[in-house]
Structures are given as structure tokens and as C-alpha cells.
PDB file of C-alpha atoms and ligand atoms in Angstrom:
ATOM      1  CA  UNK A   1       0.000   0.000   0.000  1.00 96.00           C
ATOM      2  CA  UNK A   2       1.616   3.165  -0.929  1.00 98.00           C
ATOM      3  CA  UNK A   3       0.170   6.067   1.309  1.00 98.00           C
ATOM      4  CA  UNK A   4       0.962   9.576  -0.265  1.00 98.00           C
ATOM      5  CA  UNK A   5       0.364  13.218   2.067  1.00 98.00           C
ATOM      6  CA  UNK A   6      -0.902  15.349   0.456  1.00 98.00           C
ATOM      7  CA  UNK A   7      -0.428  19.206   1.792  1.00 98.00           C
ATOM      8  CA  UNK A   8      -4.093  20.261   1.253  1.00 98.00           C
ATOM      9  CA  UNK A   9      -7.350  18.921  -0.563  1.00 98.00           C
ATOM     10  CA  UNK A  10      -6.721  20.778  -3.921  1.00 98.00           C
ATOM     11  CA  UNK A  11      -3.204  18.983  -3.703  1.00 98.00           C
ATOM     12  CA  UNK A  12      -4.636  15.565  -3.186  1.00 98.00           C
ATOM     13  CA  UNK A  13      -7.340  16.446  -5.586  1.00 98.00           C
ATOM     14  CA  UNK A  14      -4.260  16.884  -8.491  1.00 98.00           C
ATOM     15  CA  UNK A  15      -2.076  13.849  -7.364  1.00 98.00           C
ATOM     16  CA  UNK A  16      -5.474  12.002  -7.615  1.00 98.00           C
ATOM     17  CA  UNK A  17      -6.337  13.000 -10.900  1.00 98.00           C
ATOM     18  CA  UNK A  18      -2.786  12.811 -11.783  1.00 97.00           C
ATOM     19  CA  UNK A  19      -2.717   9.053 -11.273  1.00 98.00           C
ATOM     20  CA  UNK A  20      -5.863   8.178 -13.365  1.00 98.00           C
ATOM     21  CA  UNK A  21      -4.551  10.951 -16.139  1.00 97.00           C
ATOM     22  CA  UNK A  22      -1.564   8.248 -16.476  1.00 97.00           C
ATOM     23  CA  UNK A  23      -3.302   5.471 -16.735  1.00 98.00           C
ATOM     24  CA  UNK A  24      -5.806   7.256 -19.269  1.00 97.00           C
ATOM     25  CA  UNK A  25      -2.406   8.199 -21.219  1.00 96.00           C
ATOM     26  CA  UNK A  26      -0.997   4.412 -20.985  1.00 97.00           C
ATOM     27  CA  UNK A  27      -4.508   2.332 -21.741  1.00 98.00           C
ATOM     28  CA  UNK A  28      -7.067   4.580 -23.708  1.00 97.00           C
ATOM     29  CA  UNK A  29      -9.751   1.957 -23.181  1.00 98.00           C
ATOM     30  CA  UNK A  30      -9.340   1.067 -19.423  1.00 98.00           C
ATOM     31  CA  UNK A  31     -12.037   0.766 -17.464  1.00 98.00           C
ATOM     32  CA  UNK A  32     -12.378   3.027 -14.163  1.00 98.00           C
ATOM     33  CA  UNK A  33     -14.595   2.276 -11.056  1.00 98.00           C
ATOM     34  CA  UNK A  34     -15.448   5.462  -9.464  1.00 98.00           C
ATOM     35  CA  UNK A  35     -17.335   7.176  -6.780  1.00 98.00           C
ATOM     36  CA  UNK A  36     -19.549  10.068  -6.087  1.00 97.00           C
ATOM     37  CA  UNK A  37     -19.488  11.820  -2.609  1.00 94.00           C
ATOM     38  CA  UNK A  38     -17.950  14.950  -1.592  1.00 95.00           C
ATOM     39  CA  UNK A  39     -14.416  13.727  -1.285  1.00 98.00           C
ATOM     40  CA  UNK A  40     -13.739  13.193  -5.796  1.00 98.00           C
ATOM     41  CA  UNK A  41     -15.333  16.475  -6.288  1.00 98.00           C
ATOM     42  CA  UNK A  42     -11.796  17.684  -6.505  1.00 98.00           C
ATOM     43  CA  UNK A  43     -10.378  15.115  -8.491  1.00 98.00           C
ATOM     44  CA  UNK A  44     -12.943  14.995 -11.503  1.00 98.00           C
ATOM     45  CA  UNK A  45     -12.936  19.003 -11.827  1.00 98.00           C
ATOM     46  CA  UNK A  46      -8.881  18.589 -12.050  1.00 98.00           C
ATOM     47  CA  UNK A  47      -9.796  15.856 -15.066  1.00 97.00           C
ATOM     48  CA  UNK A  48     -12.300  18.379 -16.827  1.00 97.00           C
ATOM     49  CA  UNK A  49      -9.348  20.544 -16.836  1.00 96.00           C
ATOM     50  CA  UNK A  50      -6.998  18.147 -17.709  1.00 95.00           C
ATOM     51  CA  UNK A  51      -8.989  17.274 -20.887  1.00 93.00           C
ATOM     52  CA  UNK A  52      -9.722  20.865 -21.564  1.00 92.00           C
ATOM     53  CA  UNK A  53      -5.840  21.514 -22.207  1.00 91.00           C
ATOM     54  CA  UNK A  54      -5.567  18.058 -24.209  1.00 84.00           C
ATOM     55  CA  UNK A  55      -3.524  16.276 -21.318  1.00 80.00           C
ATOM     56  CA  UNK A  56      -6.388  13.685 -21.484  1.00 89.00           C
ATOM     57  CA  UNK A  57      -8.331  11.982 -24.302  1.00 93.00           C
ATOM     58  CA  UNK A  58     -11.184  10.368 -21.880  1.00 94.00           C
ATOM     59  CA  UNK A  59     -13.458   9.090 -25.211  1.00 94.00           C
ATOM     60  CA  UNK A  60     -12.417   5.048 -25.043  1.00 97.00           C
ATOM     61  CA  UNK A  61     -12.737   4.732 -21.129  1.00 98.00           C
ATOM     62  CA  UNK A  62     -15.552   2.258 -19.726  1.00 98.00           C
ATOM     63  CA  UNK A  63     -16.541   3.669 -16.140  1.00 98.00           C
ATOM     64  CA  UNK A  64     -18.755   1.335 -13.554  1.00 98.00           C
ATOM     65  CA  UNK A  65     -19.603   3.117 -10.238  1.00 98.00           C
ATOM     66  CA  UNK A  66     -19.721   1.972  -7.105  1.00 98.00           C
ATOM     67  CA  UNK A  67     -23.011   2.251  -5.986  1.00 97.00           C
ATOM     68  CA  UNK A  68     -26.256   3.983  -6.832  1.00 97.00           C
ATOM     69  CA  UNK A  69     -30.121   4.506  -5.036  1.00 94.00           C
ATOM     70  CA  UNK A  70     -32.898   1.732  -5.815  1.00 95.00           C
ATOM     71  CA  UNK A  71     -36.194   3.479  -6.737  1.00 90.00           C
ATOM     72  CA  UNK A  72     -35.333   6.885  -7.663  1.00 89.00           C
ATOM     73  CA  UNK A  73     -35.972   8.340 -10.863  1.00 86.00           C
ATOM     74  CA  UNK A  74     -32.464   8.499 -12.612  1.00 85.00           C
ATOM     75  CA  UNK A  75     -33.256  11.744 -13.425  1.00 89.00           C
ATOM     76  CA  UNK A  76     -33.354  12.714  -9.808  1.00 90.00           C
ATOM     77  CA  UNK A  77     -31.047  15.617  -9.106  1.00 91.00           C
ATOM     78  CA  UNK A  78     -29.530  13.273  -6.388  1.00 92.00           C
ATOM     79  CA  UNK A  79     -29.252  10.070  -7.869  1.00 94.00           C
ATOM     80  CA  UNK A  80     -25.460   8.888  -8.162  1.00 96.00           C
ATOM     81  CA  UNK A  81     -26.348   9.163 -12.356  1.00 96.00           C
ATOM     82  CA  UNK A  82     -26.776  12.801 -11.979  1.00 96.00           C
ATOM     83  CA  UNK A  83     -23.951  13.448  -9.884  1.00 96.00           C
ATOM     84  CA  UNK A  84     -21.730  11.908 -12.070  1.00 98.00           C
ATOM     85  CA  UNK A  85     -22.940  13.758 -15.196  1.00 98.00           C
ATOM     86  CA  UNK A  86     -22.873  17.112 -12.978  1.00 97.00           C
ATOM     87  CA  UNK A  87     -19.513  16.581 -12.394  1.00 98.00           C
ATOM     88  CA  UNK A  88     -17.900  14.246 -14.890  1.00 98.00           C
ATOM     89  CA  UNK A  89     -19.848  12.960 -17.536  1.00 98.00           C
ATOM     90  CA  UNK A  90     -21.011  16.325 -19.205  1.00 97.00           C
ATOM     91  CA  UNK A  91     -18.276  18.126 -18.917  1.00 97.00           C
ATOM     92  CA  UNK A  92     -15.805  15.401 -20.552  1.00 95.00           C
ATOM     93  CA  UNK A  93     -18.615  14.616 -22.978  1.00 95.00           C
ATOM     94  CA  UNK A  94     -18.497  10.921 -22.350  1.00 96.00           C
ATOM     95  CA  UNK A  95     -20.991   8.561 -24.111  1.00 95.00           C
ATOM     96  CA  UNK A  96     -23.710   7.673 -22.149  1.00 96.00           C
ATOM     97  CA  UNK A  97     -23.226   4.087 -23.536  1.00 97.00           C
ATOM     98  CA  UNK A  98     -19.586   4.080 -21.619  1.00 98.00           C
ATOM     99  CA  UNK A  99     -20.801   5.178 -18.303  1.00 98.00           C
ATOM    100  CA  UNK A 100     -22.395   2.542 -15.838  1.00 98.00           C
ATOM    101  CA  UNK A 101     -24.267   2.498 -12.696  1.00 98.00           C
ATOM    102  CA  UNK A 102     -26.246  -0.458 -11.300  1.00 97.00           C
ATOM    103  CA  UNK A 103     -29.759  -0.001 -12.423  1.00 95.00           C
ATOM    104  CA  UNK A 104     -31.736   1.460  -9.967  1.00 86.00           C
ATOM    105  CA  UNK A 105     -35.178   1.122 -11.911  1.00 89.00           C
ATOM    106  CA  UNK A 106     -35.492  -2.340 -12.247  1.00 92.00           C
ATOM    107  CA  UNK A 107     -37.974  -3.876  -9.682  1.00 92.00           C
ATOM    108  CA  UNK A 108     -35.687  -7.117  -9.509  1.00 95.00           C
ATOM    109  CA  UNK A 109     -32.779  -5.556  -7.206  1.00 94.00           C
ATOM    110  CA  UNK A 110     -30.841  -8.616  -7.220  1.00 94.00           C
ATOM    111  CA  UNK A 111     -31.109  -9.159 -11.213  1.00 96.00           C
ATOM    112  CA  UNK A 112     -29.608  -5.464 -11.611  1.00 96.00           C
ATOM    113  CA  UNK A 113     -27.038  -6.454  -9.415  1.00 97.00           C
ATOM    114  CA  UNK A 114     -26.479  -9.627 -11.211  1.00 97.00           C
ATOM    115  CA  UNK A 115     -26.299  -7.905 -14.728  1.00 98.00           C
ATOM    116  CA  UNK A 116     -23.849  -5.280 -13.016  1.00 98.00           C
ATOM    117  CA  UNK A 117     -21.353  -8.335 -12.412  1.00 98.00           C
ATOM    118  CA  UNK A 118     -21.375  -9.213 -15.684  1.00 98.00           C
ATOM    119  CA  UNK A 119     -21.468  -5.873 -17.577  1.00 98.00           C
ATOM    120  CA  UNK A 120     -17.852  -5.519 -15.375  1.00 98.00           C
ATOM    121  CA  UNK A 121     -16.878  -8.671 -16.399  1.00 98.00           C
ATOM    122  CA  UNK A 122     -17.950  -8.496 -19.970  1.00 98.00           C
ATOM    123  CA  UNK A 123     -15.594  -4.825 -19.952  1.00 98.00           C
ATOM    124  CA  UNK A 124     -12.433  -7.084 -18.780  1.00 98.00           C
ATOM    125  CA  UNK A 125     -12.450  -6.264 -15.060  1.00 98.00           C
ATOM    126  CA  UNK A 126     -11.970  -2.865 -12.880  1.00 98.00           C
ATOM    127  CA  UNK A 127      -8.339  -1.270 -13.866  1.00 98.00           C
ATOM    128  CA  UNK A 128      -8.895   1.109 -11.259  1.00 98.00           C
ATOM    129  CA  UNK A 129     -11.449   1.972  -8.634  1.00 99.00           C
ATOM    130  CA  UNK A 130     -11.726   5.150  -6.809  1.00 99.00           C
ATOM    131  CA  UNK A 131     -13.117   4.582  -3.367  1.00 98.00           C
ATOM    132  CA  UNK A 132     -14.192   7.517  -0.792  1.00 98.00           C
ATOM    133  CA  UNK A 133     -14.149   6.305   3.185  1.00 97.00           C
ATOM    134  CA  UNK A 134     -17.336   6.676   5.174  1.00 93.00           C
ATOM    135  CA  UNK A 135     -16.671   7.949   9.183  1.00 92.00           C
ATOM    136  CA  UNK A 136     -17.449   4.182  10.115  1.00 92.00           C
ATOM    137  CA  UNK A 137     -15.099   2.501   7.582  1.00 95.00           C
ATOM    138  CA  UNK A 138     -17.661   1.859   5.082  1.00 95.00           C
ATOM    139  CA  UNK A 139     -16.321   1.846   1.200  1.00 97.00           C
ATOM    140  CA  UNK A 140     -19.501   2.173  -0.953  1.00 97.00           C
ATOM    141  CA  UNK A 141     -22.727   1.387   1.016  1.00 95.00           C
ATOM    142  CA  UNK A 142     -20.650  -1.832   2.360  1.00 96.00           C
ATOM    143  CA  UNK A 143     -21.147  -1.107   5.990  1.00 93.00           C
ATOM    144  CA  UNK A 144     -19.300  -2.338   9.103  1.00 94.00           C
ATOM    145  CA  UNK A 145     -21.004  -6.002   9.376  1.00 95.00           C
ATOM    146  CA  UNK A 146     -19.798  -9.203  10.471  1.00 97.00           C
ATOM    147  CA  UNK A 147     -18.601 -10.520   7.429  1.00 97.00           C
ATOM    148  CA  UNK A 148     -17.039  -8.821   4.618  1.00 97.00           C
ATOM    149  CA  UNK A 149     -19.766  -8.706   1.338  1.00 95.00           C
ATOM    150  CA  UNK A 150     -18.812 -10.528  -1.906  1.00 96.00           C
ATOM    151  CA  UNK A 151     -20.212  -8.897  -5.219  1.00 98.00           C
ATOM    152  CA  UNK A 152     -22.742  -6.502  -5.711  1.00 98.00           C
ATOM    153  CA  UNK A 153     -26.112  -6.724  -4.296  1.00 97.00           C
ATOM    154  CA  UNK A 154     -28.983  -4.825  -2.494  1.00 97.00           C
ATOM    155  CA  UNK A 155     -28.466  -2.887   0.806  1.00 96.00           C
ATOM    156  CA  UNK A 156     -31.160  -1.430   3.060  1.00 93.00           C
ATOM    157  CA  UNK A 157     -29.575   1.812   4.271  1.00 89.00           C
ATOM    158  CA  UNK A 158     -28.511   2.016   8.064  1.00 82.00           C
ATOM    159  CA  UNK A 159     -30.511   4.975  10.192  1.00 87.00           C
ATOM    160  CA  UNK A 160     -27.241   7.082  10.108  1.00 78.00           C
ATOM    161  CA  UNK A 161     -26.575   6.592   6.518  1.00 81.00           C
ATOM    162  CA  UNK A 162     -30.088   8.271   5.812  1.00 87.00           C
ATOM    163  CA  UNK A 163     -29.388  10.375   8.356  1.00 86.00           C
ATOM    164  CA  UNK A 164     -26.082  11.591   6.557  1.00 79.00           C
ATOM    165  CA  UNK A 165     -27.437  11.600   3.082  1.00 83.00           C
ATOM    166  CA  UNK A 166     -30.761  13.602   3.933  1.00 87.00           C
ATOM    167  CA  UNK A 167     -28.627  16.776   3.753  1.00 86.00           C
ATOM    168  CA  UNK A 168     -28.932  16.499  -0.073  1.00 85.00           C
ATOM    169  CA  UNK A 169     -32.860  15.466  -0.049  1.00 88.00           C
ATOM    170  CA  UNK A 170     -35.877  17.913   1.170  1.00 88.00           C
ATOM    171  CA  UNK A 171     -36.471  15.842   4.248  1.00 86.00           C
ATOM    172  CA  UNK A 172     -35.518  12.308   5.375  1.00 86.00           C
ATOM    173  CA  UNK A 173     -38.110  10.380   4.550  1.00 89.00           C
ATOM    174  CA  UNK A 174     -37.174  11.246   0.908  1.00 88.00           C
ATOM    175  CA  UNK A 175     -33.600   9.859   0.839  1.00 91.00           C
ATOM    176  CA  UNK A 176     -33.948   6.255  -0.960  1.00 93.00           C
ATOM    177  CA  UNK A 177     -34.124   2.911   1.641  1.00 93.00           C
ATOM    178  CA  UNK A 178     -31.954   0.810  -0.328  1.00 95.00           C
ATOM    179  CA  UNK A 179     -29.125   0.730  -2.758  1.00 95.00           C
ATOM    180  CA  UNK A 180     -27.155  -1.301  -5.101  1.00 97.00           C
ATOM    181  CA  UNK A 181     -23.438  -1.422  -4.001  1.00 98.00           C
ATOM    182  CA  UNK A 182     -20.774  -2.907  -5.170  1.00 98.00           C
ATOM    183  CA  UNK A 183     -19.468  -5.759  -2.783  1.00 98.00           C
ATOM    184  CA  UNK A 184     -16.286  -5.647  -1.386  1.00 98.00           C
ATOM    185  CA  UNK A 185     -15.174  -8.818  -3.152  1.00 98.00           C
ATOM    186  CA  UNK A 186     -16.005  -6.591  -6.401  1.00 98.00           C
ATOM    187  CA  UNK A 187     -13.959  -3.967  -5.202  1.00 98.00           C
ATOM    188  CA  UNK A 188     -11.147  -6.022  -4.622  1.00 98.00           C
ATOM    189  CA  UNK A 189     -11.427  -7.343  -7.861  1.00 98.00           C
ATOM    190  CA  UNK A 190     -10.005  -4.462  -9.302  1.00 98.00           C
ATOM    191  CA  UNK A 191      -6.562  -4.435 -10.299  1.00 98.00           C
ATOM    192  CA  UNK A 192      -5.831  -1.576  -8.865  1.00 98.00           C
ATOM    193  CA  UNK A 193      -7.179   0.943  -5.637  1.00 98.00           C
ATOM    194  CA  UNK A 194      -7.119   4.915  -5.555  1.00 99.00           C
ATOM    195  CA  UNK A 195      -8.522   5.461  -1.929  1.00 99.00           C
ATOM    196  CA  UNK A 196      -8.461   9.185  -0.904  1.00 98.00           C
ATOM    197  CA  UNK A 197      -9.248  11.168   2.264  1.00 98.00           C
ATOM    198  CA  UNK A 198     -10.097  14.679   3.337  1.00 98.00           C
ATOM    199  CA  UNK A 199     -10.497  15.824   6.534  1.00 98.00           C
ATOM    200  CA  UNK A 200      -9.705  15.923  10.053  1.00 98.00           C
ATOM    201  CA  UNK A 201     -13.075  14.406  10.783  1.00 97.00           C
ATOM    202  CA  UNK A 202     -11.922  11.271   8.356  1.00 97.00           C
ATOM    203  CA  UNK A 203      -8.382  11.167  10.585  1.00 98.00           C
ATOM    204  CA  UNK A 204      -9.561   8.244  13.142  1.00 98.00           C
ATOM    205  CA  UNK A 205     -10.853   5.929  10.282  1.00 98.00           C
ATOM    206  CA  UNK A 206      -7.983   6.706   8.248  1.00 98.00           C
ATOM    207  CA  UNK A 207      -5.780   5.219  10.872  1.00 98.00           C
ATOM    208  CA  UNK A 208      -8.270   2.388  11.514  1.00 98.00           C
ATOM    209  CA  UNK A 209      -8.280   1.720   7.918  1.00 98.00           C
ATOM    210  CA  UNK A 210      -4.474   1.470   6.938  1.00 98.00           C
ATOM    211  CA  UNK A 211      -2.912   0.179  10.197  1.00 98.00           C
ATOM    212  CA  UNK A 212      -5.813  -1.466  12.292  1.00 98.00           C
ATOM    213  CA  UNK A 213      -7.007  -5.199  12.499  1.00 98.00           C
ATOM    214  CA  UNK A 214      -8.877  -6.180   8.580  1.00 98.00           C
ATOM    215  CA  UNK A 215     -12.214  -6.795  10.032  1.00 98.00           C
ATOM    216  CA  UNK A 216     -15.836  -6.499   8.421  1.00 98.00           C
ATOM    217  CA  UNK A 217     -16.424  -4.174  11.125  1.00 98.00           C
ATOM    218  CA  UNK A 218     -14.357  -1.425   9.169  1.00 98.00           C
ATOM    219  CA  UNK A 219     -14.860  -2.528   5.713  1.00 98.00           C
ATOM    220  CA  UNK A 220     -12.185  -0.416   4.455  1.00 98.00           C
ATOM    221  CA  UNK A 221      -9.470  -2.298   6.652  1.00 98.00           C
ATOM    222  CA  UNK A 222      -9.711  -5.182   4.304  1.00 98.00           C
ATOM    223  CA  UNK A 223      -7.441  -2.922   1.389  1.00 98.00           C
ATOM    224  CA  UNK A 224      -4.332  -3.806   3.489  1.00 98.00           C
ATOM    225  CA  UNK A 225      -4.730  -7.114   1.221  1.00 98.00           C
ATOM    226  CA  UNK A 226      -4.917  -5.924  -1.884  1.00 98.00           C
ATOM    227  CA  UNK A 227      -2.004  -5.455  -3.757  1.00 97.00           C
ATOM    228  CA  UNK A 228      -1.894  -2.255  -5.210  1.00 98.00           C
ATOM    229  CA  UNK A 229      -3.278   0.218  -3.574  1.00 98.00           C
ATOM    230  CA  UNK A 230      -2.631   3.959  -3.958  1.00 98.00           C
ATOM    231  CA  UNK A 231      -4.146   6.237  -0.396  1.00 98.00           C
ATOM    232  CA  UNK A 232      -3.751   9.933  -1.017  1.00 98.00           C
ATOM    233  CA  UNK A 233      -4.780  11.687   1.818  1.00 98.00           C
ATOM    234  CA  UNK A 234      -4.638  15.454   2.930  1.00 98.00           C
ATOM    235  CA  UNK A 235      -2.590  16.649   5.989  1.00 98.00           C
ATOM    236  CA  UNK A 236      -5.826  16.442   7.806  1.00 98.00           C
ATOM    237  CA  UNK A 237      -6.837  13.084   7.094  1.00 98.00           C
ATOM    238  CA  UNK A 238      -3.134  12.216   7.463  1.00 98.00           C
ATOM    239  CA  UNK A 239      -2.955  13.706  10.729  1.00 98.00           C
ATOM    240  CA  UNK A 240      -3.472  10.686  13.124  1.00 96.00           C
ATOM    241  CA  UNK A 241      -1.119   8.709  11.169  1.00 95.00           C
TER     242      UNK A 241
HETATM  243  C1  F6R B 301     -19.787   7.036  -2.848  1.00 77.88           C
HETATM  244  C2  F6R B 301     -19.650   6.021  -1.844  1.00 77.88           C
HETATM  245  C3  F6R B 301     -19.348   6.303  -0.396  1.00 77.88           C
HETATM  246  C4  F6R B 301     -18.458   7.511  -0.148  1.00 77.88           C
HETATM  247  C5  F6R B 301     -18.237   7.742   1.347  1.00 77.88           C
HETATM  248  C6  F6R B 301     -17.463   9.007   1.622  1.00 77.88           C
HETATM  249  O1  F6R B 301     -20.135   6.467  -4.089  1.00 77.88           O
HETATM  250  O2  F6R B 301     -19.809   4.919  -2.181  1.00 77.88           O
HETATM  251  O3  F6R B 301     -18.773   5.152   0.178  1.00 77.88           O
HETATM  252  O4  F6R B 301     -17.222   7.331  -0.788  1.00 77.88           O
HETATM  253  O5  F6R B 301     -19.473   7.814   2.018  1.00 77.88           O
HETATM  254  O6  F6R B 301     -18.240  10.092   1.252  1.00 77.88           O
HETATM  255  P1  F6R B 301     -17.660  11.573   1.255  1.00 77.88           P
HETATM  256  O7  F6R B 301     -16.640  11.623   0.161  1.00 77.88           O
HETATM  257  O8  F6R B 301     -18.846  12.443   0.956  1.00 77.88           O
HETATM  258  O9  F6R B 301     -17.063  11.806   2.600  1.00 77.88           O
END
């Protein structure tokens, strides 16, 4: 696990971008696994500008993300779908056709799931997924449990994941019950990790993370097994290290 501090969040935001900008530059078609969530905000405004100055040629890339709502219109200004295309899709002009998240309209949760495993396996596998870190370890909506998830599948939100997502919704009761996540076998299926951090609030499950026990009980511990994993973190996040 290579673990790289970075002095500030637009600093980790570049190093970030900086690493999926090479492997843009070194496999034109690879396919990227990435995240929504405050913490890439950075990142995918430093790739807009990064294609914008023709460091970047993002047309052949496949993307899968991790996770998305059940039952909400894609449309919805807070589905994962929109996010992305607020912040990625649009502005790099990807086709739609290239751009994946599980399918949160079909009534048959675990058949979207199922078709999600295969659309990623059909692409050739993950090259690299981006992962975020939830205050309780979780990495997607795989939350601390007692055993780690395989592949993707259907989660019924926890009280405090509502809770934490209602910000973005008019009240509560309108943030979605259930999601499609990838599982954490999925995510370590990918051949390579780009974890990143922000914030003095993320510091304790940072350190949890990248030096504690691998447990299902901070899903985000079990990355000290993969292989290749890149952690760019602000001083911040860094800062119980
Ligand atoms: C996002 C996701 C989540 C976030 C995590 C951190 O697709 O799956 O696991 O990465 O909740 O969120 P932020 O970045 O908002 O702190």
C-alpha cells in the first residue's frame, strides 16, 4: 500500500487525478470504477481541466460506479447518475453508452445487481477503482457487518446513513431505503485501488483503515490485502497517522 500526504485537498485532488490521467495516457480503453461523494469532487474538476488543455483523451474509457439509489428516478437531481454527469460525464462529454451504474429502476434488485457483475466482467475487469471512506469505515454502502460482502447486491440503508445523506434530499423520509453497491469482493477485484481522504473528521478511520485489524467491522481495513493500492490523503486526514 503506498500512502501519499498530500499538503491540502486541492493537492490531493491533483495527485489524484494525476494518477488516473496516467493510466488514461498508458490504456485509452481502461475501465475506471469510481465514486460520487464529496471527497472526488476535486479530483474529476482537475480531469475536466486536464482534458480541456488536451492532457487527457477520456473518449475510449468504460466507467462502472460503485453504488447507486434503488427506486429513484435516474433523473433525480440526487441520484449517483446525476452526480456523475454534474460533475464528470457532461463536462468530458463521455458517451452515455460508456458510463455505468447499477440499475436502480429495475424492480428485480438482485437481477440489476447480477447484470452489473457481468457488464464488469464483460468490460475485462476494474483497472482502477476510486473509493471515498465513510466515518465508520464503510467503502460504498458496504457497511461495518460481520462478514465482509462478496459482489454486488442490495443494501437497506442504516438509520445514520439516511441520516447523513438527507442533507442532499428535502427531508428524510425522501432519501432512498436501499441501494445497489458494489461488494467488497467486487472492489477487490479491481486491479488496482485509488482510496483518498479529506479531513480531520476522516483522521480516526484513516488510521483504523491502513494500520488497524482487517475486520468487516471497518470494511475499508480489508485494502491492506490488496495489492496495489494507492491512499492519497490530505494533511488532515493524514494527521493521526
Ligand atoms: C460514494 C460512496 C461512499 C463515499 C463515502 C465518503 O459512491 O460509495 O462510500 O465514498 O461515504 O463520502 P464523502 O466523500 O462524501 O465523505
Amino acid at each position: 500500500m503506498k500512502v501519499v500526504i498530500a499538503q491540502s485537498y486541492a493537492e490531493m485532488s491533483r495527485i489524484a487525478a494525476d494518477v488516473i490521467v496516467r493510466l488514461v495516457n498508458e490504456k485509452p480503453d481502461c475501465v475506471l470504477g469510481l465514486a460520487t461523494g464529496s471527497t472526488p469532487l476535486g479530483m474529476y474538476a482537475e480531469l475536466v481541466r486536464a482534458q480541456a488543455r488536451a492532457a487527457l483523451d477520456f473518449s475510449c474509457v468504460t466507467t462502472f460506479n460503485l453504488d447507486e439509489y434503488r427506486n429513484i428516478p435516474t433523473d433525480h437531481e440526487q441520484s449517483y447518475r446525476r452526480y456523475m454527469e454534474r460533475n464528470l460525464f457532461e463536462p468530458l462529454g463521455l458517451d452515455p453508452a460508456r458510463t455505468n451504474l447499477p440499475d436502480c429502476t429495475n424492480p428485480d434488485g438482485e437481477a440489476a445487481c447480477a447484470a452489473y457483475e457481468r457488464a464488469i466482467a464483460q468490460a475485462g475487469g476494474i483497472d482502477l477503482q476510486v473509493l471515498g471512506i465513510g466515518h465508520n469505515g464503510h467503502i460504498g454502502f458496504n457497511e461495518p457487518a460481520s462478514e465482509f460482502t462478496d459482489r454486488t447486491h442490495v443494501v437497506t440503508l442504516s438509520p445514520s446513513t439516511i441520516c447523513a445523506n438527507s442533507r442532499l434530499f428535502a427531508s428524510p423520509d425522501d432519501v432512498p431505503r436501499q441501494a445497489c453497491t458494489m461488494g467488497i469482493g467486487t472492489i477487490m477485484g479491481a486491479r488496482r485501488i485509488l482510496l483518498l481522504a479529506s479531513g480531520v473528521d476522516k483522521a480516526a478511520i484513516v488510521v483504523k483503515a491502513l494500520r488497524g485489524p482487517v475486520m468487516p467491522q471497518v470494511p475499508a481495513s480489508v485494502l491492506q490485502y490488496h495489492r496495489d493500492v494507492v491512499v492519497v490523503l490530505d494533511e488532515e486526514a493524514a494527521s493521526c497517522l
